[in-house]
Coordinates of C-alpha atoms and ligand atoms in Angstrom, one line a residue:
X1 CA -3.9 5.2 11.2
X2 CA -5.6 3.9 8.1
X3 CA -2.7 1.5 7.0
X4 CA -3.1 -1.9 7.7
X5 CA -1.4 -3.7 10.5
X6 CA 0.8 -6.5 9.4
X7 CA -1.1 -8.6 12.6
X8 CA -4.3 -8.4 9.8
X9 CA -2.6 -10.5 7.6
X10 CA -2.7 -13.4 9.8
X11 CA -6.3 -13.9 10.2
X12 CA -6.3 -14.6 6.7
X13 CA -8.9 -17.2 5.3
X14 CA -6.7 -19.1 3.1
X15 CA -4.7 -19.9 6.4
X16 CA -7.8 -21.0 8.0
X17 CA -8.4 -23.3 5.2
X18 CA -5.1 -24.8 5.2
X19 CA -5.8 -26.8 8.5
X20 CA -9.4 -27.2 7.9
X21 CA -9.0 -31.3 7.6
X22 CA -7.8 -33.6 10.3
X23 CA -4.9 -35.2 8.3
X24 CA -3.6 -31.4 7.8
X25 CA -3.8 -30.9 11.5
X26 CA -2.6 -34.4 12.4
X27 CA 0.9 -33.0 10.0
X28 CA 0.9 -29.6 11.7
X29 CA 1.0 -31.4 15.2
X30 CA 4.0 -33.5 13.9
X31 CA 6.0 -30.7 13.0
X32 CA 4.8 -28.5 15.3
X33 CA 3.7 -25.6 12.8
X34 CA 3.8 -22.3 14.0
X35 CA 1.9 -21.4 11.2
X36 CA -0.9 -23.6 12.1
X37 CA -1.2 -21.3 15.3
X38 CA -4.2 -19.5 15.9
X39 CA -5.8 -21.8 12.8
X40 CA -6.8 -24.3 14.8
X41 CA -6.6 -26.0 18.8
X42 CA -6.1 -29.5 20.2
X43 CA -7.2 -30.8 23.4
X44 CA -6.1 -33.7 24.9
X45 CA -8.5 -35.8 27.2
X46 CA -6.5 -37.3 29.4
X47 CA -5.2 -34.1 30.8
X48 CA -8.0 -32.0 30.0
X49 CA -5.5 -29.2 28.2
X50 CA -5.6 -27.3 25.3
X51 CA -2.9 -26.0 23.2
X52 CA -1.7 -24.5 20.0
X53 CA -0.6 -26.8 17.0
X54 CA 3.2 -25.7 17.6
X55 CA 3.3 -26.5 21.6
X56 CA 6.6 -28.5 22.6
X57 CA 4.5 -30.4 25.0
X58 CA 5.2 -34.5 24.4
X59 CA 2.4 -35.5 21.7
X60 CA -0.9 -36.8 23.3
X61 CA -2.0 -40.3 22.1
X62 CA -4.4 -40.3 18.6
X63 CA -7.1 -41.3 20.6
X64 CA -7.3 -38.6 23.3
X65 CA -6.7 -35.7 21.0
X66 CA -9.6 -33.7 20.1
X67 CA -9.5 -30.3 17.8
X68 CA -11.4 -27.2 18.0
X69 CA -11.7 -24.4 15.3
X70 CA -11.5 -21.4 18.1
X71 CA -10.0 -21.4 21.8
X72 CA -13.7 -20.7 22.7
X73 CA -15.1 -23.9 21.6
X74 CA -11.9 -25.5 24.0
X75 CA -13.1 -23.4 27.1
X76 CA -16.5 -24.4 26.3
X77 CA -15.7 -28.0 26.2
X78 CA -14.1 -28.1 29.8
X79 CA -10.4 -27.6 29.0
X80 CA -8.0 -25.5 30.5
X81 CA -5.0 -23.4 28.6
X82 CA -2.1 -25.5 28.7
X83 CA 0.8 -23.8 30.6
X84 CA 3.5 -23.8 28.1
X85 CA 2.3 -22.5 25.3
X86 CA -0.6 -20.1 26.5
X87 CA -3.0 -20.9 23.9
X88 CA -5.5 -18.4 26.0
X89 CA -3.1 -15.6 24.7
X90 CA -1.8 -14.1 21.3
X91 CA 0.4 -16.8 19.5
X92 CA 4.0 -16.0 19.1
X93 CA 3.4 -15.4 15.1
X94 CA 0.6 -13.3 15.9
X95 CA 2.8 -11.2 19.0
X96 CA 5.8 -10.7 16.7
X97 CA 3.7 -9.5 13.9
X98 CA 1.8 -7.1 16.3
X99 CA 5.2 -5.9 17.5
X100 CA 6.5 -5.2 13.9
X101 CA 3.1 -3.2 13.1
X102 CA 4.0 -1.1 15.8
X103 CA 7.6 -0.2 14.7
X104 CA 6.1 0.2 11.1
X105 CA 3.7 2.8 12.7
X106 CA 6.7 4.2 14.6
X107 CA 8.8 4.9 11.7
X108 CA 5.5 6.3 9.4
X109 CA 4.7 8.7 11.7
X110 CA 8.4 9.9 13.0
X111 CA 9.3 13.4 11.2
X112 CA 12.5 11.6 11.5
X113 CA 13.5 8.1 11.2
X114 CA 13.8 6.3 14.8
X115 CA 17.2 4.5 15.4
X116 CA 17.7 1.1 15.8
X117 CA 18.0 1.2 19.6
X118 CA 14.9 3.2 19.8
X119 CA 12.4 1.0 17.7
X120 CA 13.9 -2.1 20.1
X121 CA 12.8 -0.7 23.0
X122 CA 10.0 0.7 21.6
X123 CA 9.1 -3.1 21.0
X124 CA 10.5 -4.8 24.3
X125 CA 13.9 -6.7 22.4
X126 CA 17.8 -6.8 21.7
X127 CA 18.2 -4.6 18.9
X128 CA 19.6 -7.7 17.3
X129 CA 16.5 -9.6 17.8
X130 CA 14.4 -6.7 16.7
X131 CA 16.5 -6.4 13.4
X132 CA 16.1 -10.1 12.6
X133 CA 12.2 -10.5 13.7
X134 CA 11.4 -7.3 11.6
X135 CA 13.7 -8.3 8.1
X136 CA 11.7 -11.9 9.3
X137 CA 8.1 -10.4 9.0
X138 CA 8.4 -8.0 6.5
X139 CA 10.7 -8.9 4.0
X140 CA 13.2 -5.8 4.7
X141 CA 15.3 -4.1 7.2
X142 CA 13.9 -1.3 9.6
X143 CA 16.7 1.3 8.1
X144 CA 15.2 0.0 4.1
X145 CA 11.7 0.3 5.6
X146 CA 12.3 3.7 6.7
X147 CA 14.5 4.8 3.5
X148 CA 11.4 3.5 1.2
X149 CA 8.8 5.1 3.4
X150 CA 10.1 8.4 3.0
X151 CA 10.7 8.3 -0.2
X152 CA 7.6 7.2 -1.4
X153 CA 6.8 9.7 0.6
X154 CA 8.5 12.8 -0.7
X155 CA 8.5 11.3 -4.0
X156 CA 12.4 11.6 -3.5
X157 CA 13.6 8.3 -5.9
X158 CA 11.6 10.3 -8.9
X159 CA 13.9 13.4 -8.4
X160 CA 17.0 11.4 -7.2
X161 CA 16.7 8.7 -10.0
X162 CA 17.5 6.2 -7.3
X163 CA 14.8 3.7 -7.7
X164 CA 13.1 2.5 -4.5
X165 CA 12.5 -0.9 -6.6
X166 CA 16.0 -1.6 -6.2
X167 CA 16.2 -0.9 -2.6
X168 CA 13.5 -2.9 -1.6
X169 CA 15.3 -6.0 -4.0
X170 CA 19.0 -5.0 -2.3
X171 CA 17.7 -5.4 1.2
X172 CA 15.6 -8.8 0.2
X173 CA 12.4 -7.7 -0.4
X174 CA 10.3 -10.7 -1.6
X175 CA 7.6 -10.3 -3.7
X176 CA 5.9 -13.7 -3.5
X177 CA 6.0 -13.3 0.5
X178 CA 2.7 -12.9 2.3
X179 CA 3.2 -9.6 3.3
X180 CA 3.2 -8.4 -0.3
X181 CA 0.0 -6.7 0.1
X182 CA 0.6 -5.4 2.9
X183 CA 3.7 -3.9 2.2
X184 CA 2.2 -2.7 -0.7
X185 CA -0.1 -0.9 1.0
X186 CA 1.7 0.6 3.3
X187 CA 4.7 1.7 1.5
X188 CA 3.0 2.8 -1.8
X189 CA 4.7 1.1 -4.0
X190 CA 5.6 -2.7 -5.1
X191 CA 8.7 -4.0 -6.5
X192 CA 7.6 -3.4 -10.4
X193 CA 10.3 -1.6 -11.7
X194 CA 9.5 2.0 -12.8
X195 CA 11.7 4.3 -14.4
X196 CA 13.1 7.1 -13.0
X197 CA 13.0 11.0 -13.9
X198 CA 12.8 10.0 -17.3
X199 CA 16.6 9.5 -17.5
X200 CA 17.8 9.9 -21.5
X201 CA 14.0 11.0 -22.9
X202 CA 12.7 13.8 -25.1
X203 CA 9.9 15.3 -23.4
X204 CA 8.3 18.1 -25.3
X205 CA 6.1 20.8 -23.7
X206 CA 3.8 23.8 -24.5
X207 CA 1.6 26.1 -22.4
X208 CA -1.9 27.2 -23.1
X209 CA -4.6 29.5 -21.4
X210 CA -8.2 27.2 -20.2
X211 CA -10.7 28.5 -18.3
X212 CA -8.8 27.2 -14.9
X213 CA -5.6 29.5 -16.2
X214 CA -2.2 28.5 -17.4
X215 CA -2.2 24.8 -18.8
X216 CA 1.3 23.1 -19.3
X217 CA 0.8 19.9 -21.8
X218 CA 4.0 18.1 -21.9
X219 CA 4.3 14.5 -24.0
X220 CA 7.1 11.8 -23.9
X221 CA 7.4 9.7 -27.5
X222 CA 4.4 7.3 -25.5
X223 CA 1.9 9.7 -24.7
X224 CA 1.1 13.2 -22.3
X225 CA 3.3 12.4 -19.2
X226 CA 2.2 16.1 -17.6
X227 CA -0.7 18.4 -17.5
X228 CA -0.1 20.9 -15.0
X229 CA -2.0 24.0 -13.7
X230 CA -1.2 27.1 -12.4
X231 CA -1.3 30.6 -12.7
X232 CA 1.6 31.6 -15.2
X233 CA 3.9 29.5 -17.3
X234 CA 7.1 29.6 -15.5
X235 CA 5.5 28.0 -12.4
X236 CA 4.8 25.1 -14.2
X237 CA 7.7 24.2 -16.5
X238 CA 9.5 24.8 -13.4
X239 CA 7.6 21.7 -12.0
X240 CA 7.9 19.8 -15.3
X241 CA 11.8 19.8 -14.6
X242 CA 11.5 18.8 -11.3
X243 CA 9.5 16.1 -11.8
X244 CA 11.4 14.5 -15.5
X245 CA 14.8 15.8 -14.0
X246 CA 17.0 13.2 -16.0
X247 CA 14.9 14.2 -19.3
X248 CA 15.7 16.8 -21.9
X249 CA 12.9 19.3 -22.3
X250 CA 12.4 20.8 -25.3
X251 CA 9.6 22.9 -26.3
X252 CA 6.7 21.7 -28.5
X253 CA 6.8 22.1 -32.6
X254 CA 3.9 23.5 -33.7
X255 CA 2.1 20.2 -34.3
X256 CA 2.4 20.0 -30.7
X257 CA -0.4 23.1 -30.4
X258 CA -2.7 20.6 -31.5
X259 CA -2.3 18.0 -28.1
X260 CA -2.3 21.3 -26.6
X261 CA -5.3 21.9 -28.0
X262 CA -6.6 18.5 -27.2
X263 CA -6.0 18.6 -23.2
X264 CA -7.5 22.4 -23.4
X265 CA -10.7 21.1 -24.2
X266 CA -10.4 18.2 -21.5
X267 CA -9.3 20.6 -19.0
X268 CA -12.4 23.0 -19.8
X269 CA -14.9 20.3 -20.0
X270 CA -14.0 17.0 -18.6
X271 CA -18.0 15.7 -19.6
X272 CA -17.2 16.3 -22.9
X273 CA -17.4 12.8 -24.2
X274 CA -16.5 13.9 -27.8
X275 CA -13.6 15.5 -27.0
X276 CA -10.7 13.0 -28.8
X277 CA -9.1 10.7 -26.2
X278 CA -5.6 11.4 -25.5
X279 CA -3.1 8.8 -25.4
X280 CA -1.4 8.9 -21.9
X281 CA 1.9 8.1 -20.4
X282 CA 1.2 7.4 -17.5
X283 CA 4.0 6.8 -15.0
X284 CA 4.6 5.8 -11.2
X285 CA 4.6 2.9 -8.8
X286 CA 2.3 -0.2 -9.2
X287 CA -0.1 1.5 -6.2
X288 CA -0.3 4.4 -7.9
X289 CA -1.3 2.9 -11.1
X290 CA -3.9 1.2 -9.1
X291 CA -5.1 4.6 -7.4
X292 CA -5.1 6.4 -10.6
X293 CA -6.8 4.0 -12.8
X294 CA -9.7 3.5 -10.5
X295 CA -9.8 7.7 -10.4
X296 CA -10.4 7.1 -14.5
X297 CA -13.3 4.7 -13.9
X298 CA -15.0 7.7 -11.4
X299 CA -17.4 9.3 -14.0
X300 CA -17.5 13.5 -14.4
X301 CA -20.3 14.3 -11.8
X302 CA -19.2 12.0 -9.2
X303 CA -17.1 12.2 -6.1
X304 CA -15.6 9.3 -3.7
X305 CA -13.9 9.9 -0.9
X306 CA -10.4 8.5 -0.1
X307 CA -11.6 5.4 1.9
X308 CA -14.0 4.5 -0.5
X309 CA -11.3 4.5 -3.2
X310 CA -9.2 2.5 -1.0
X311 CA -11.7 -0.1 -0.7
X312 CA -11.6 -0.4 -5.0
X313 CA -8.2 -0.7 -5.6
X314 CA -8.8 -3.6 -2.5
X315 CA -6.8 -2.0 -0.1
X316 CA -9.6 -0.4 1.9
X317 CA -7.2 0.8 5.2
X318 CA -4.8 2.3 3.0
X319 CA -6.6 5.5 2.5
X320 CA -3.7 7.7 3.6
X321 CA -1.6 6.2 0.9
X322 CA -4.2 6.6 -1.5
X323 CA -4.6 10.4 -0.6
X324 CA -1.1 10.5 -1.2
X325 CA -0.7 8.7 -4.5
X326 CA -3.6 11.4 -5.2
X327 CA -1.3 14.5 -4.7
X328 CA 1.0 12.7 -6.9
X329 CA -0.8 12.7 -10.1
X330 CA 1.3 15.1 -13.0
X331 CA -2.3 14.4 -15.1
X332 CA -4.5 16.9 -14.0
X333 CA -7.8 16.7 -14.7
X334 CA -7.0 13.4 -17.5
X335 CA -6.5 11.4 -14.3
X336 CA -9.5 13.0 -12.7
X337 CA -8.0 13.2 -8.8
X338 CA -10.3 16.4 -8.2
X339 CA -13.3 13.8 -7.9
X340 CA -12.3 12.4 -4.4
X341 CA -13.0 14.3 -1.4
X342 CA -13.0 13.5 2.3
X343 CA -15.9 11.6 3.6
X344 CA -17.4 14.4 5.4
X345 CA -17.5 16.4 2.5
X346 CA -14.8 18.2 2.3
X347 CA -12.7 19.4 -0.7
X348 CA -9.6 18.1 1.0
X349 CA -6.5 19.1 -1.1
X350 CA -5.9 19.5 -4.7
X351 CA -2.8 20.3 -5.8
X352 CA -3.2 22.9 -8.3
X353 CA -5.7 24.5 -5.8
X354 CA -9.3 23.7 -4.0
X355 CA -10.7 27.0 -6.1
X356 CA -9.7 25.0 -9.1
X357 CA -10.9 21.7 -7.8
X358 CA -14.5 23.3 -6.3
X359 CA -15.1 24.7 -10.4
X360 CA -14.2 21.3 -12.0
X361 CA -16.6 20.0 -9.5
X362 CA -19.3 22.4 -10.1
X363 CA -19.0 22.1 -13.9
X364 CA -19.3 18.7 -13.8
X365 CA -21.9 18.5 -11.1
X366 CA -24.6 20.7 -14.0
Ligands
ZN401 ZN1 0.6 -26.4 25.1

């Protein structure tokens, strides 16, 4: 799996740095901060145990406590893993989060979404407890999780016009929460509002022939929201509809032959640095505007693969999710997704065709 795990996000620095002075350590103790778990240890002399920040045990005198960064300094030191609060194992933070990784991998890779019941056992709980620990950790419900998942999967709140944005906010997704990124990264998407199917827009389009066969240039009043390729025109205004299904689609004016022109000349040489630059419309999730911007900044002659666009856009497991934000693009060739291939090589996919992808390549590549 190339998504991150939610247990990741606990070894994070900037928790690390939290505790890194005594008087932040001394307050953890006091309160018994779970979060403080895993950051740091105490000992305590007089009975030669160590323990997390958050054990219930009765607090050791100032004098006889002693902290340690990891549990291996502790050992090293001569003390033993108190009994109560296992500070040899996983913390409880870093066990629940594990557990929730693993339904979130249960539910991405189910052809159909597992019940309730079934992710609980899965992860050793009530399904009450499950339901609570999960909404807990990531912010959403397992049925919201799975709802967004697949549709960011099937790109099914474009065509539906139901945004997944709103989803996400109706089940209490919480942007500022530390799982942001995470979430992010695994669902595809963040909770910056997008529009949907171009609900109420005038989206004009025109076809053309280019050395890779039928073009299909279509423009909303912002830009080119669509360049699609294919082998006859039908095909492709076919697509258009299905992907602006709320928009009214009218065909171009014959200033339009012009842009048409325009995108011709991109499609048949991207190099082509004097071709005029085409003001784009450029639509999707926050991810995907992240995956297809760093695509622009890949210069003609150049390939990445899918991990190593992951790692630009900073999200350097989600390579799966990038591959599929990828397959999204409607900007062939503008948005230049034919210049990441798999790390072995490979074409991989292209959706207007690998013939079409391997010429692009090869043009570019003399
Ligand atoms: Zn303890």
């Amino acid at each position: 799996m190339d998504t991150p795990t939610l247990a990741s996000s606990y070894n994070d620095h900037r928790l690390f740095d939290r505790f890194a002075r005594e008087a932040e350590r001394w307050a953890a103790l006091a309160t018994r901060d779970q979060a403080a778990d895993g950051a740091f240890f105490y000992a305590v002399r007089t009975t030669s145990v160590y323990c997390y920040p958050s054990c219930a045990a009765r607090p050791a005198l100032r004098e006889n406590v002693v902290f340690f960064a990891t549990r291996d300094e502790a050992v090293q030191a001569g003390f033993r893993p108190c009994k109560r609060c296992r500070p040899d194992l996983p913390s409880r933070a870093q066990r629940e989060a594990t557990l929730v990784a693993g339904a979130c991998e249960l539910i991405e890779t189910a052809s159909e979404a597992p019940s309730l019941s079934d992710l609980a056992r899965a992860a050793g709980c009530s399904p009450h407890h499950f339901h609570r620990l999960f909404k807990r950790i990531t912010g959403v419900t397992p049925k919201a999780y799975a709802d967004a998942h697949r549709q960011s999967r099937v790109q099914a709140a474009l065509t539906k016009g139901v945004s997944v944005t709103e989803a996400l906010y109706d089940a209490g997704f919480n942007s500022s929460g530390r799982f942001y990124d995470a979430t992010d990264a695994m669902l595809g998407m963040t909770p910056t509002a997008y529009r949907t199917g171009g609900a109420g827009e005038i989206i004009h389009h025109a076809t053309g022939q280019s050395s890779l066969g039928c073009v299909l240039v279509a423009a909303s009043a912002r830009g080119i929201c669509a360049i699609l390729l294919g082998d006859e025109p039908d095909a492709l205004i076919k697509d258009l509809a299905a992907r602006f299904p709320r928009a009214e689609h009218r065909p171009g004016d014959a200033g339009f032959a012009q842009t048409v022109d325009n995108v011709i000349r991109l499609v048949d040489d991207p190099a082509d640095n004097t071709a005029p630059v085409l003001p784009l419309d450029i639509r999707g999730t926050a991810f995907q505007r992240k995956v297809w911007n760093a695509l622009r900044q890949i210069p003609p002659g150049r390939t990445l693969s899918y991990t190593e666009l992951a790692g630009r856009i900073g999200a350097p497991r989600a390579a799966r999710a990038v591959a599929a934000a990828c397959a999204a693009n409607s900007l062939a060739v503008a948005v230049p997704c034919h210049r990441v291939i798999s790390a072995n090589g490979d074409l991989a996919g292209y959706r207007w065709g690998l013939e079409r992808k391997q010429r692009l390549l090869t043009r570019e590549k003399s």
